[in-house]
mmCIF file of C-alpha atoms and ligand atoms in Angstrom:
data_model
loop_
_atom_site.group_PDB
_atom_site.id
_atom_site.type_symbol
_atom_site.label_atom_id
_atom_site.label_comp_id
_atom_site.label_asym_id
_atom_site.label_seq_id
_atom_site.Cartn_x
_atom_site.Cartn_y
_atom_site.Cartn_z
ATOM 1 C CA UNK G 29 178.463 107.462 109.052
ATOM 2 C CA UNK G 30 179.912 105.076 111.470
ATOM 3 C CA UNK G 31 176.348 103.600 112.252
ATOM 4 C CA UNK G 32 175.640 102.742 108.565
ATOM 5 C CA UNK G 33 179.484 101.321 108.237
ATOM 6 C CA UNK G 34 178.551 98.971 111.350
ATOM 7 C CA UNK G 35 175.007 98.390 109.678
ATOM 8 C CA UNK G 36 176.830 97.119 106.622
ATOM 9 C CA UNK G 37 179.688 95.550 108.959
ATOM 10 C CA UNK G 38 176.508 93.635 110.230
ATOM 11 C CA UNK G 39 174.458 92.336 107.324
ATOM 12 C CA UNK G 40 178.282 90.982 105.558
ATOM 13 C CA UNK G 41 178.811 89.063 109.087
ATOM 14 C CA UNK G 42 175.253 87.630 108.754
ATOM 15 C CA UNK G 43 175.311 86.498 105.472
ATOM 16 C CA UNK G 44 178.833 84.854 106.676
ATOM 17 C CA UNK G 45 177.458 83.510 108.977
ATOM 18 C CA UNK G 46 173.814 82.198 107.070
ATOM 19 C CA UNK G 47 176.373 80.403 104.549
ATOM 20 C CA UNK G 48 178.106 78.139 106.982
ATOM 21 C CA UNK G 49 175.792 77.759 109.854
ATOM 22 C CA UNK G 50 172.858 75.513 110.085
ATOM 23 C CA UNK G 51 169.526 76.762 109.094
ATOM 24 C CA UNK G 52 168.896 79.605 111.815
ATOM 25 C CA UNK G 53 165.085 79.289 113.468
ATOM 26 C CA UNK G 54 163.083 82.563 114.024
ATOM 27 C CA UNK G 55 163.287 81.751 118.113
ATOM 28 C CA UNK G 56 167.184 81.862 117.957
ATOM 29 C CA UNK G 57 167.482 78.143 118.258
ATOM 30 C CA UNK G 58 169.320 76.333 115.340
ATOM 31 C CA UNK G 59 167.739 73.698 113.767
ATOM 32 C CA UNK G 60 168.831 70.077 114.314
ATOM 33 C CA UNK G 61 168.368 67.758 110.929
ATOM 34 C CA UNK G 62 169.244 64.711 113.582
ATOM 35 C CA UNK G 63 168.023 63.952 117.524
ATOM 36 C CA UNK G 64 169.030 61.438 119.784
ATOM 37 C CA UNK G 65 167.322 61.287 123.310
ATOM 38 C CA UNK G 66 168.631 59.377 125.672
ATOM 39 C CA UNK G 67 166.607 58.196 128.465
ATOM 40 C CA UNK G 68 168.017 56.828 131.822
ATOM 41 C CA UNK G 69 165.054 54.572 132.921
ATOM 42 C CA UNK G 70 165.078 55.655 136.655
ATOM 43 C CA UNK G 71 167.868 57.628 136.514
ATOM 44 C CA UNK G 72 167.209 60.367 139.407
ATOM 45 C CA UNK G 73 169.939 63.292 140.151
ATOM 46 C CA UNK G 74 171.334 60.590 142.989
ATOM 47 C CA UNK G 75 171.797 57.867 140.452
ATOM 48 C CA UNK G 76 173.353 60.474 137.553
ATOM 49 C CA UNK G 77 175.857 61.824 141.226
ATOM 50 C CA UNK G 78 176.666 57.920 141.670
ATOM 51 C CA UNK G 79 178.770 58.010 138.820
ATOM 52 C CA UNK G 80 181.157 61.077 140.086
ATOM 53 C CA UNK G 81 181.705 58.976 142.855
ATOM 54 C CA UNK G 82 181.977 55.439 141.338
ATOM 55 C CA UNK G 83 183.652 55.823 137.701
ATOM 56 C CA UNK G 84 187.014 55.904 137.916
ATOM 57 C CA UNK G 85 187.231 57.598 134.593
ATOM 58 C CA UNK G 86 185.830 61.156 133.270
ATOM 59 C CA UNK G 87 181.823 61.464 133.607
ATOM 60 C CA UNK G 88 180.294 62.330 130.209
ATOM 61 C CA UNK G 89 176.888 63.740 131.972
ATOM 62 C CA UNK G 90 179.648 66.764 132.851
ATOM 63 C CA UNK G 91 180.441 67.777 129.350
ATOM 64 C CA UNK G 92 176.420 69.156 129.074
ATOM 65 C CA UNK G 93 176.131 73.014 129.342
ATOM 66 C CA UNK G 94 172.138 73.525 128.921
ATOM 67 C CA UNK G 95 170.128 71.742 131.734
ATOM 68 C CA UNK G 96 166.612 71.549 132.815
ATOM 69 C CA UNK G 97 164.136 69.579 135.116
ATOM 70 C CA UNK G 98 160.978 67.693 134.284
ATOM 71 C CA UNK G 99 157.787 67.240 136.479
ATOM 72 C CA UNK G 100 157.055 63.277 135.365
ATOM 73 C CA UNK G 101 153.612 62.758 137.185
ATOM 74 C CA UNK G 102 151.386 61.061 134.661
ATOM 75 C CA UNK G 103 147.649 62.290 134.289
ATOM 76 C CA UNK G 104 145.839 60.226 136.862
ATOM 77 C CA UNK G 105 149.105 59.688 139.398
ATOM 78 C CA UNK G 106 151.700 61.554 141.121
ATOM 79 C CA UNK G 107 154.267 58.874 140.476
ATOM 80 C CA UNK G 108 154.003 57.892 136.778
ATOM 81 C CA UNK G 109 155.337 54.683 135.313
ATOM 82 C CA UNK G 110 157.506 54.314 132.631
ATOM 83 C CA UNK G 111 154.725 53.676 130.099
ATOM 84 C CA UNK G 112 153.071 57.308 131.104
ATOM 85 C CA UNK G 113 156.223 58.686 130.931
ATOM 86 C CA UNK G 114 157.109 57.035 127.458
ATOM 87 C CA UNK G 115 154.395 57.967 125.909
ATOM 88 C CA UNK G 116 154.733 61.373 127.334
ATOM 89 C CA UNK G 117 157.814 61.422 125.495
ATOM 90 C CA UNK G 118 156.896 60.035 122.430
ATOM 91 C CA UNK G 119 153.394 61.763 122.106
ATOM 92 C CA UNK G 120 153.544 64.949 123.553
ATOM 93 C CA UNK G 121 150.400 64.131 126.007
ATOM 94 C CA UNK G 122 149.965 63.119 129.761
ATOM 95 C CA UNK G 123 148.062 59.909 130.338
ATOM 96 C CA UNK G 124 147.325 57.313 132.602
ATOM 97 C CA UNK G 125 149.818 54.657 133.769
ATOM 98 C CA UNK G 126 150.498 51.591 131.760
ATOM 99 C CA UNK G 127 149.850 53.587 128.478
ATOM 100 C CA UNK G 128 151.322 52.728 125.558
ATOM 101 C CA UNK G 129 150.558 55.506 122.888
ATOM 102 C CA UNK G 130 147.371 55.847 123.842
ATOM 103 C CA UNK G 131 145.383 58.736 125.734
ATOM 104 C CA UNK G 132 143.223 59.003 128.667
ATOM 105 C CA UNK G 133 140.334 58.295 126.772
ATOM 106 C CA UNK G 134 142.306 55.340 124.783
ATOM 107 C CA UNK G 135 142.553 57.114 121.589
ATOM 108 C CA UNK G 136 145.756 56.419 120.000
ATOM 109 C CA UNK G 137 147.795 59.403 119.295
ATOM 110 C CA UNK G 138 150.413 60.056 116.498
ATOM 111 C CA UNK G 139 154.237 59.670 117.872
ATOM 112 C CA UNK G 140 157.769 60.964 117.456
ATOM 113 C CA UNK G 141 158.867 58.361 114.840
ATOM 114 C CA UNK G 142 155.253 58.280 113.034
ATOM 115 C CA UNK G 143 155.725 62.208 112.650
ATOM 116 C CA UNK G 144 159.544 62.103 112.147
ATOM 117 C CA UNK G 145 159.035 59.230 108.774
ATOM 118 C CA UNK G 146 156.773 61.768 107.129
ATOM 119 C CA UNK G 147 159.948 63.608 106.765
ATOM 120 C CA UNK G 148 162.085 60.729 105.220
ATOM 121 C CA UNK G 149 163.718 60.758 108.819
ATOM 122 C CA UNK G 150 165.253 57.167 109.520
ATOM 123 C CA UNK G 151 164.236 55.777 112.639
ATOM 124 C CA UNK G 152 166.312 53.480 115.348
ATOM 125 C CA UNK G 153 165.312 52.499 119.160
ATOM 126 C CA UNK G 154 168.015 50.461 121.177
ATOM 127 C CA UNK G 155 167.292 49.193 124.796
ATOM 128 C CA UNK G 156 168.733 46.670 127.337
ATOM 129 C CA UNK G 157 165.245 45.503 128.093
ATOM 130 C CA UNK G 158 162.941 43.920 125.656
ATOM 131 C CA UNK G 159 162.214 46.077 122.630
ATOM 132 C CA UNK G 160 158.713 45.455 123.623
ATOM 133 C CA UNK G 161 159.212 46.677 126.828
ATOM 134 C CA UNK G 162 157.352 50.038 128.474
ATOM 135 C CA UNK G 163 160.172 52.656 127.096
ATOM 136 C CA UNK G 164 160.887 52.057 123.481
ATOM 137 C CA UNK G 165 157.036 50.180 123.268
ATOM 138 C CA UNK G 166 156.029 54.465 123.452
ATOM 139 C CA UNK G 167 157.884 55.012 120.176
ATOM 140 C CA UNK G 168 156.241 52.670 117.992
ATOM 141 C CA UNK G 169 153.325 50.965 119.228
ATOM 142 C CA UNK G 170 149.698 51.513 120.473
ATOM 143 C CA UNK G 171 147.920 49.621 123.125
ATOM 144 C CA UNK G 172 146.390 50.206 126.105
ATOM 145 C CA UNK G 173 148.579 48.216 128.581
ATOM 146 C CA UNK G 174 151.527 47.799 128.558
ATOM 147 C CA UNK G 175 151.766 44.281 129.984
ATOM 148 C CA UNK G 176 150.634 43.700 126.097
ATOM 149 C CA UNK G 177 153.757 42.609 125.010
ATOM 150 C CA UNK G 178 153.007 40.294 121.910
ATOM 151 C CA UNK G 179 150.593 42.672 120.556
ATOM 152 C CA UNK G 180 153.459 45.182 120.821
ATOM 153 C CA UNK G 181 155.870 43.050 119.099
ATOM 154 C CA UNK G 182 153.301 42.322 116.355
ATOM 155 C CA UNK G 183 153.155 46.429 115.591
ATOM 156 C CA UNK G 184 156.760 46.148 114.859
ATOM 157 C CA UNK G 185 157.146 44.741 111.369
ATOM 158 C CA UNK G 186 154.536 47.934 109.963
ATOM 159 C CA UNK G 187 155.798 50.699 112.114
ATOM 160 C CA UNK G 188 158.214 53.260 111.054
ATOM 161 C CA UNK G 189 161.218 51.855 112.947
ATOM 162 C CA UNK G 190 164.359 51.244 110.441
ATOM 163 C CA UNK G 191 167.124 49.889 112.916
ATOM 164 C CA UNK G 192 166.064 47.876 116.305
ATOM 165 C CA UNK G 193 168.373 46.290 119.007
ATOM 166 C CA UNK G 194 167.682 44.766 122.454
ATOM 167 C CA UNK G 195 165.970 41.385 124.443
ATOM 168 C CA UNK G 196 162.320 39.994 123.773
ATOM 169 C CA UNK G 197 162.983 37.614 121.446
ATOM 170 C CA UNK G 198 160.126 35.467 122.940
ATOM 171 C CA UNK G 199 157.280 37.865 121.949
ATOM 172 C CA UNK G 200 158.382 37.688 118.063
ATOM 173 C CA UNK G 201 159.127 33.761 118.777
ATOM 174 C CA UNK G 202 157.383 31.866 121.183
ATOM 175 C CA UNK G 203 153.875 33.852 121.277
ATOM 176 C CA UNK G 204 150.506 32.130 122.912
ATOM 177 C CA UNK G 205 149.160 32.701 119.446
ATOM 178 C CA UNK G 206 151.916 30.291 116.971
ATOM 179 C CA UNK G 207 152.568 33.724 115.085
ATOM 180 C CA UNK G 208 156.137 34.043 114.075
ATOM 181 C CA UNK G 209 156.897 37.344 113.508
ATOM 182 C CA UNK G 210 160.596 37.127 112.974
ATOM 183 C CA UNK G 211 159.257 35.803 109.436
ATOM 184 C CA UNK G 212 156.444 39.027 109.155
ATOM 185 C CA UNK G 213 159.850 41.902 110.085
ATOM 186 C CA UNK G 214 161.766 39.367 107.125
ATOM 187 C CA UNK G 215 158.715 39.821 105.382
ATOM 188 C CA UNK G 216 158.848 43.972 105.547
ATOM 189 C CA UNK G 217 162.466 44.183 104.873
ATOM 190 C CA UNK G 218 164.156 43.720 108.180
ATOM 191 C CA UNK G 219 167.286 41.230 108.504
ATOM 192 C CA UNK G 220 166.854 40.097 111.607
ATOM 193 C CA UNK G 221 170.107 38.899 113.825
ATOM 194 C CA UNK G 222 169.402 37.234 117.571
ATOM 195 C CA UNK G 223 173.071 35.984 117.942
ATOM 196 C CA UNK G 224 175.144 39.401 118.642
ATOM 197 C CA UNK G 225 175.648 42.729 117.051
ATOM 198 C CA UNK G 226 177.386 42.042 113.748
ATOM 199 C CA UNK G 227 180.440 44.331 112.209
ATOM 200 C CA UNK G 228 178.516 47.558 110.182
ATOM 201 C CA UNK G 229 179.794 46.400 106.955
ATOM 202 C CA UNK G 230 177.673 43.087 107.544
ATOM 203 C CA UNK G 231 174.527 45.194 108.304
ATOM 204 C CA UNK G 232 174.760 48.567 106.175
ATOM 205 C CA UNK G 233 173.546 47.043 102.980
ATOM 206 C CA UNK G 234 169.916 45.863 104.587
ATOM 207 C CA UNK G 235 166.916 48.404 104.541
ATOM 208 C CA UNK G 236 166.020 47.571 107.613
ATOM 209 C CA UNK G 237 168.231 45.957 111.074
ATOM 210 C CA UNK G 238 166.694 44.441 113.841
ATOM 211 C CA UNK G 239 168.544 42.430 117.192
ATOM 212 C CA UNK G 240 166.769 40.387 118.919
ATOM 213 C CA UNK G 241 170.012 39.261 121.583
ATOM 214 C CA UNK G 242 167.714 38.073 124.401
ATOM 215 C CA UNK G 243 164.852 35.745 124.957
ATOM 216 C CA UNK G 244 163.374 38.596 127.515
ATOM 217 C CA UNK G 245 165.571 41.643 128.719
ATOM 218 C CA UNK G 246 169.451 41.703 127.912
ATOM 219 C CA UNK G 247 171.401 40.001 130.891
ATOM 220 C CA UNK G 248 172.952 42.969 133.503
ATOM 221 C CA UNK G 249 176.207 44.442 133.035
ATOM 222 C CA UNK G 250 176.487 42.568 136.648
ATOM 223 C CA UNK G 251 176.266 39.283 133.961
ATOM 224 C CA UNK G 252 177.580 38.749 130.608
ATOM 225 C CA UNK G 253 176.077 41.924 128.805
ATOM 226 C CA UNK G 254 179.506 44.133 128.109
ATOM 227 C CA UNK G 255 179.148 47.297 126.415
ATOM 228 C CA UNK G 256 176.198 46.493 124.359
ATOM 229 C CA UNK G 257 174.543 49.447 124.978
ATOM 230 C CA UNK G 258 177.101 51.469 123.557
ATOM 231 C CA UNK G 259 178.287 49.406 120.719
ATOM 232 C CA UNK G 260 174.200 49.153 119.964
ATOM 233 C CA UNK G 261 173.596 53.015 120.197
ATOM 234 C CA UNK G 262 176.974 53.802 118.365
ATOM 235 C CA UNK G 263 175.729 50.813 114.900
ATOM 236 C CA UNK G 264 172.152 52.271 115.231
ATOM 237 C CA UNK G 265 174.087 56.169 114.365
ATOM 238 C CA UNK G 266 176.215 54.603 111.787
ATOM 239 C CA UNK G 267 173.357 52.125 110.153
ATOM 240 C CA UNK G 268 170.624 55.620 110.385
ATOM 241 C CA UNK G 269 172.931 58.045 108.937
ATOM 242 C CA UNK G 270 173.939 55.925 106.513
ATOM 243 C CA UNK G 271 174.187 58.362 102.839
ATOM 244 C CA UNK G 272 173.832 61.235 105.298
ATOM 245 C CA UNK G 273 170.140 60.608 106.541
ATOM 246 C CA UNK G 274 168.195 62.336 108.941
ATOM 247 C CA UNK G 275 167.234 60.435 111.785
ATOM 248 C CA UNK G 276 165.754 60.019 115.467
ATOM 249 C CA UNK G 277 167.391 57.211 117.895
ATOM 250 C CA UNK G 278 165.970 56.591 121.009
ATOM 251 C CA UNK G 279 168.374 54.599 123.491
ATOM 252 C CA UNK G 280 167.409 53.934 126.795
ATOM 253 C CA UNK G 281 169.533 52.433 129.619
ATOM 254 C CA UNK G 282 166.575 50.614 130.841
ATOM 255 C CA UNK G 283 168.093 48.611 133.980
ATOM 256 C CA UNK G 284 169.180 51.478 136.055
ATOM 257 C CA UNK G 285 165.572 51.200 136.667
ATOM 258 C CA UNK G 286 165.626 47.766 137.136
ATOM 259 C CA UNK G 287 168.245 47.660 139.636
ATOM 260 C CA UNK G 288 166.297 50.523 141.993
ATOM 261 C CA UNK G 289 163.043 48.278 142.066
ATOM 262 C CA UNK G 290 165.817 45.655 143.283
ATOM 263 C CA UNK G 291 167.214 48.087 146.266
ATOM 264 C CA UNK G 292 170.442 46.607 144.682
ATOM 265 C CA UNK G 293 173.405 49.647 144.499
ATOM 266 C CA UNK G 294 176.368 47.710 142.474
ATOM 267 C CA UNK G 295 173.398 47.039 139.976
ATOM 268 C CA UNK G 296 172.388 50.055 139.610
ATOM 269 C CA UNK G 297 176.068 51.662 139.557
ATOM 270 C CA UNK G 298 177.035 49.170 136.996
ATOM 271 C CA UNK G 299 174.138 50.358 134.627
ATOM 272 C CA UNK G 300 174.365 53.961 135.009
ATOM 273 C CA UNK G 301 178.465 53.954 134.324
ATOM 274 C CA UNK G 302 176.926 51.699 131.147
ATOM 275 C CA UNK G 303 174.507 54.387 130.352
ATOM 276 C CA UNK G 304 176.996 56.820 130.902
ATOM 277 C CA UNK G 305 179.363 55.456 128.488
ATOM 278 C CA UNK G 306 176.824 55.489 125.995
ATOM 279 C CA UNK G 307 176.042 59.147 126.512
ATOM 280 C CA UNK G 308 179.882 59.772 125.572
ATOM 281 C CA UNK G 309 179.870 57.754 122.847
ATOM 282 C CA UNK G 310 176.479 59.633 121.230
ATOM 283 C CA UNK G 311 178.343 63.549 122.585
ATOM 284 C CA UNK G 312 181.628 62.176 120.785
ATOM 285 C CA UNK G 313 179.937 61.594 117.106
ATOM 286 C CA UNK G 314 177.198 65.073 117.995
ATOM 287 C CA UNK G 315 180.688 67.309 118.329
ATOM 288 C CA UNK G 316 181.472 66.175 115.312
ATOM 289 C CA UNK G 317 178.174 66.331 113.092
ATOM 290 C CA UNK G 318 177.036 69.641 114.600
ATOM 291 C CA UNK G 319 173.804 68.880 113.075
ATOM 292 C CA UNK G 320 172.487 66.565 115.893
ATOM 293 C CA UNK G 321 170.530 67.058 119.008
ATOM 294 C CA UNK G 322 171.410 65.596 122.041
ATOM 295 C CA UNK G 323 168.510 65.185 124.860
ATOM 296 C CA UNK G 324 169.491 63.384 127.668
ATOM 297 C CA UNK G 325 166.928 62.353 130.678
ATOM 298 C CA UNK G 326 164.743 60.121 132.664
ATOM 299 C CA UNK G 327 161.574 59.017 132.990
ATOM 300 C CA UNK G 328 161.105 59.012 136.845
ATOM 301 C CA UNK G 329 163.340 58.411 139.222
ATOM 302 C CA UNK G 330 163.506 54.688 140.795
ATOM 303 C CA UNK G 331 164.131 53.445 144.386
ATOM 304 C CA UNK G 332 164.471 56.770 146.210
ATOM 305 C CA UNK G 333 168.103 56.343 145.785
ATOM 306 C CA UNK G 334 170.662 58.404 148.151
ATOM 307 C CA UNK G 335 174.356 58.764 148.203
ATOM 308 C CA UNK G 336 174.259 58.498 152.083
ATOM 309 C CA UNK G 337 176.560 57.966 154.524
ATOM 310 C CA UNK G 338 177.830 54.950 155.965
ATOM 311 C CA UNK G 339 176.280 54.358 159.589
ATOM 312 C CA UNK G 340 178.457 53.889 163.098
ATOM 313 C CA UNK G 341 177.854 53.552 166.685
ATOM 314 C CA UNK G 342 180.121 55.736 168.617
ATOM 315 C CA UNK G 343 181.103 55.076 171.751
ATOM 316 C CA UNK G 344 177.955 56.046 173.722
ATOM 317 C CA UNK G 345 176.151 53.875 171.519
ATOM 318 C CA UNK G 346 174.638 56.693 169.478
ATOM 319 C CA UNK G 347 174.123 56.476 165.730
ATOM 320 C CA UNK G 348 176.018 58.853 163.277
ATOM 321 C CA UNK G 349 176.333 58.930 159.549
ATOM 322 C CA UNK G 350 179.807 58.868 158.192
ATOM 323 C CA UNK G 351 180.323 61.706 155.905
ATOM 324 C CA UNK G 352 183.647 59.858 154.851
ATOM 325 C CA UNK G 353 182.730 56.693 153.383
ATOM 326 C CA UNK G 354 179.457 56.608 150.956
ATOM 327 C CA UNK G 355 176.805 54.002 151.636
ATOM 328 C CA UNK G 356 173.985 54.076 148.989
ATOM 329 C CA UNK G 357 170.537 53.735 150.689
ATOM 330 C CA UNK G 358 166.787 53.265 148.751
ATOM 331 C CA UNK G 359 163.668 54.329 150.047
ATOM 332 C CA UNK G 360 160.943 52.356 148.562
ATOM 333 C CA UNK G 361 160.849 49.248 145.978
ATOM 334 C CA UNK G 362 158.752 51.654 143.278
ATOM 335 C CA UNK G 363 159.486 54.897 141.952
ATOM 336 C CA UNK G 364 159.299 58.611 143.101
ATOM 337 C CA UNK G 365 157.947 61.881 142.574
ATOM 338 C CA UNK G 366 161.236 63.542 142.652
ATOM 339 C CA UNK G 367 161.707 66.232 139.515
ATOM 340 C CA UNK G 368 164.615 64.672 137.123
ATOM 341 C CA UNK G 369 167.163 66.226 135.013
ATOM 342 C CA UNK G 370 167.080 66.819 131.568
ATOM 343 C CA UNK G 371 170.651 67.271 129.528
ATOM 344 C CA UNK G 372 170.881 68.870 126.476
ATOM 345 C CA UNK G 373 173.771 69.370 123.627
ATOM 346 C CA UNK G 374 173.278 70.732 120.131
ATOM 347 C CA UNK G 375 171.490 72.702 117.979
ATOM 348 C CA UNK G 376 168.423 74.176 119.924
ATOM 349 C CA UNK G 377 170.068 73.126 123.193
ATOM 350 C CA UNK G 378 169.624 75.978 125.226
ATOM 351 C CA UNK G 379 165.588 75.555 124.720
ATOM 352 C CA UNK G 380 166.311 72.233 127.600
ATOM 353 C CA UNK G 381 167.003 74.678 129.869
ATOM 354 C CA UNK G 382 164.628 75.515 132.906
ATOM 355 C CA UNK G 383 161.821 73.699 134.838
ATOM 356 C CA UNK G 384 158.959 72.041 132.741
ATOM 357 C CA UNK G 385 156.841 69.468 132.594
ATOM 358 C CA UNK G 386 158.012 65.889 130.908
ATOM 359 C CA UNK G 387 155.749 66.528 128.034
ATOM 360 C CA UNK G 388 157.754 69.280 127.009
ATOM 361 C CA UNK G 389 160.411 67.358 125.650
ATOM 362 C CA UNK G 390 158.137 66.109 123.162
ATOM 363 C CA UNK G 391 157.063 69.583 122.289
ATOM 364 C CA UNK G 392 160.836 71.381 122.139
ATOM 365 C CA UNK G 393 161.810 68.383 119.955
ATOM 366 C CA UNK G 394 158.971 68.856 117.529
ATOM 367 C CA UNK G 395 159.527 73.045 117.065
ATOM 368 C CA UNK G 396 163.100 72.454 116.794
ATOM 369 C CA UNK G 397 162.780 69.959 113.910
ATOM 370 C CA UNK G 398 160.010 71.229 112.607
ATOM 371 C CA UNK G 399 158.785 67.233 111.895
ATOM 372 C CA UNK G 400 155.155 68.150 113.584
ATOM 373 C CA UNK G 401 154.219 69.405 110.003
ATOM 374 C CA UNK G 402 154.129 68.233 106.641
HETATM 375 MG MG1 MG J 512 162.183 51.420 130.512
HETATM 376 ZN ZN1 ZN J 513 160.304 51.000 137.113
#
């Protein structure tokens, strides 16, 4: 008797449940209807500890509960490059470095945003680099190096990206071959802006948004750049979701990366308190929704990076490290092998957690959303 009363205790609380929760997968994951991955270019565990040491306010990379590691080596290399790693990302496949989108063999293979449209999912990719650059290049173009940078701007206009917003105004503008493909995105409904980001009411009536704020990458936080990266990441929600639409945003901090090739610390500080200000601002609008994925990681970590100690001569002339005052120290100009962290919130969360390898992330994404199929 009291087992069937808790049987039928159980199937009321279910169907309870089944009428206010999202759509419930067969794994136990939920199912997201939005994702937005976040990717720290070069953004090691050292870089991501700068910031509890350097921000003098709270450190949204704390507020994640489900966290995992990714291997990043691309097919051919132990130390990928951010093109491998991209396209890792965005395809679901290790290849060599410099890919863009393409495999080993030079195929070109379907991506994230390719799949995702088939599914009337809007699409946006923000970056402090050129839009053409390594990074977001994975999410919407094909070409076998990725040094190709006008014949990745010229698969912009026809690829499946709704909302854009970062530098490389040049390779739309000022190409070797005349082209002007500010003119071909007008042509294929984008309104295209290359003074500044523009109040949402100015923007939400266009089908399609593209910035274009720099003639290469954006200037450094270091510069003139200001929160960009989060006022970019927060239109690109607002613009995608517009009359409640799914979407996929990719935003990538892509100077923390930058800065480590440069051995330069209040750089790379600078960009990574950016990047995580970004992060709070996406976490801030995913508590809300509760429909959105939240992946946060890296593609490789950049410079070796270490939150060392400061170095002093004692008396006897030895060397110590100071385990008082912090002095960040690089190992090498290029990146490193080192495992990075992957952060996730949301719906289908707990499926970030453990050790995998980068492809993964591709692979999670796709059986969470379900957007591999038709
Ligand atoms: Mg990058
Ligand atoms: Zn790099």
């Amino acid at each position: 008797m009291n087992k069937f009363f808790y049987s039928c205790f159980f199937v009321v609380l279910c169907f309870l449940y089944d009428c206010t929760a999202p759509k419930q997968k067969t794994n136990g994951s939920l199912t997201p209807k939005n994702v937005i991955l976040l990717i720290g270019d070069g953004t090691g565990l050292s870089q991501i500890s700068a910031a509890f040491y350097y921000k003098k306010s709270p450190v949204n990379y704390a507020r994640f509960q489900h966290i995992g590691l990714i291997k990043t080596s691309s097919s051919e290399q132990d130390i990928t490059d951010s093109a491998a790693s991209g396209t890792a990302f965005s395809c679901g496949e290790k290849t060599y470095n410099g890919a863009i989108g393409v495999r080993d063999d030079q195929s070109e293979l379907t991506n994230l945003t390719e799949l995702a449209a088939q599914h009337a999912v809007k699409i946006g990719l923000v970056a402090t680099s050129s839009i053409t650059h390594a990074t977001p290049a994975s999410f919407y173009a094909h070409v076998l190096d990725r040094d190709m940078q006008e014949e990745i701007a010229q698969q912009m206009p026809r690829s499946k990206v709704d909302f854009f917003a970062g530098g490389g105004l040049k390779f739309f503008k000022d190409r070797s071959d005349g082209i002007n493909l500010l003119s071909e995105l007008e042509s294929n409904n984008f309104n295209i802006d290359t003074l500044g980001l523009q109040p949402l009411d100015a923007v939400k009536s266009n089908t399609k948004q593209g910035y274009l704020l720099a003639h290469d990458g954006m200037p450094k936080i270091l510069e003139s750049r200001g929160d960009f990266l989060p006022q970019a990441t927060v239109q690109a929600i607002q613009f995608l979701h517009q009359n409640d639409a799914p979407f996929f945003l990719m935003s990538e901090g892509s100077q923390i990366d930058w800065a480590g090739h440069d051995n330069f610390s209040d750089y790379l500080i600078t960009e990574l308190i950016d990047f995580d200000e970004t992060i709070g601002k996406v976490l801030d609008f995913a508590e809300k929704d509760g429909e959105t994925l939240v992946v946060v990681t890296a593609d490789h970590e950049t410079g070796g990076f270490t939150l060392a100690g400061e170095n002093y001569i004692n008396k006897e002339g030895k060397v110590y490290s100071s385990y008082s005052r912090l002095e960040p120290k690089f190992s090498t100009k290029g990146h490193s092998a080192a495992l990075v962290p992957v952060f996730a919130f949301g719906p289908g969360a707990e499926l970030f957690n453990g050790v995998y390898e980068n492809t993964e992330v591709f692979h999670k994404i796709i059986e969470l959303t379900g957007w591999g199929g038709m």
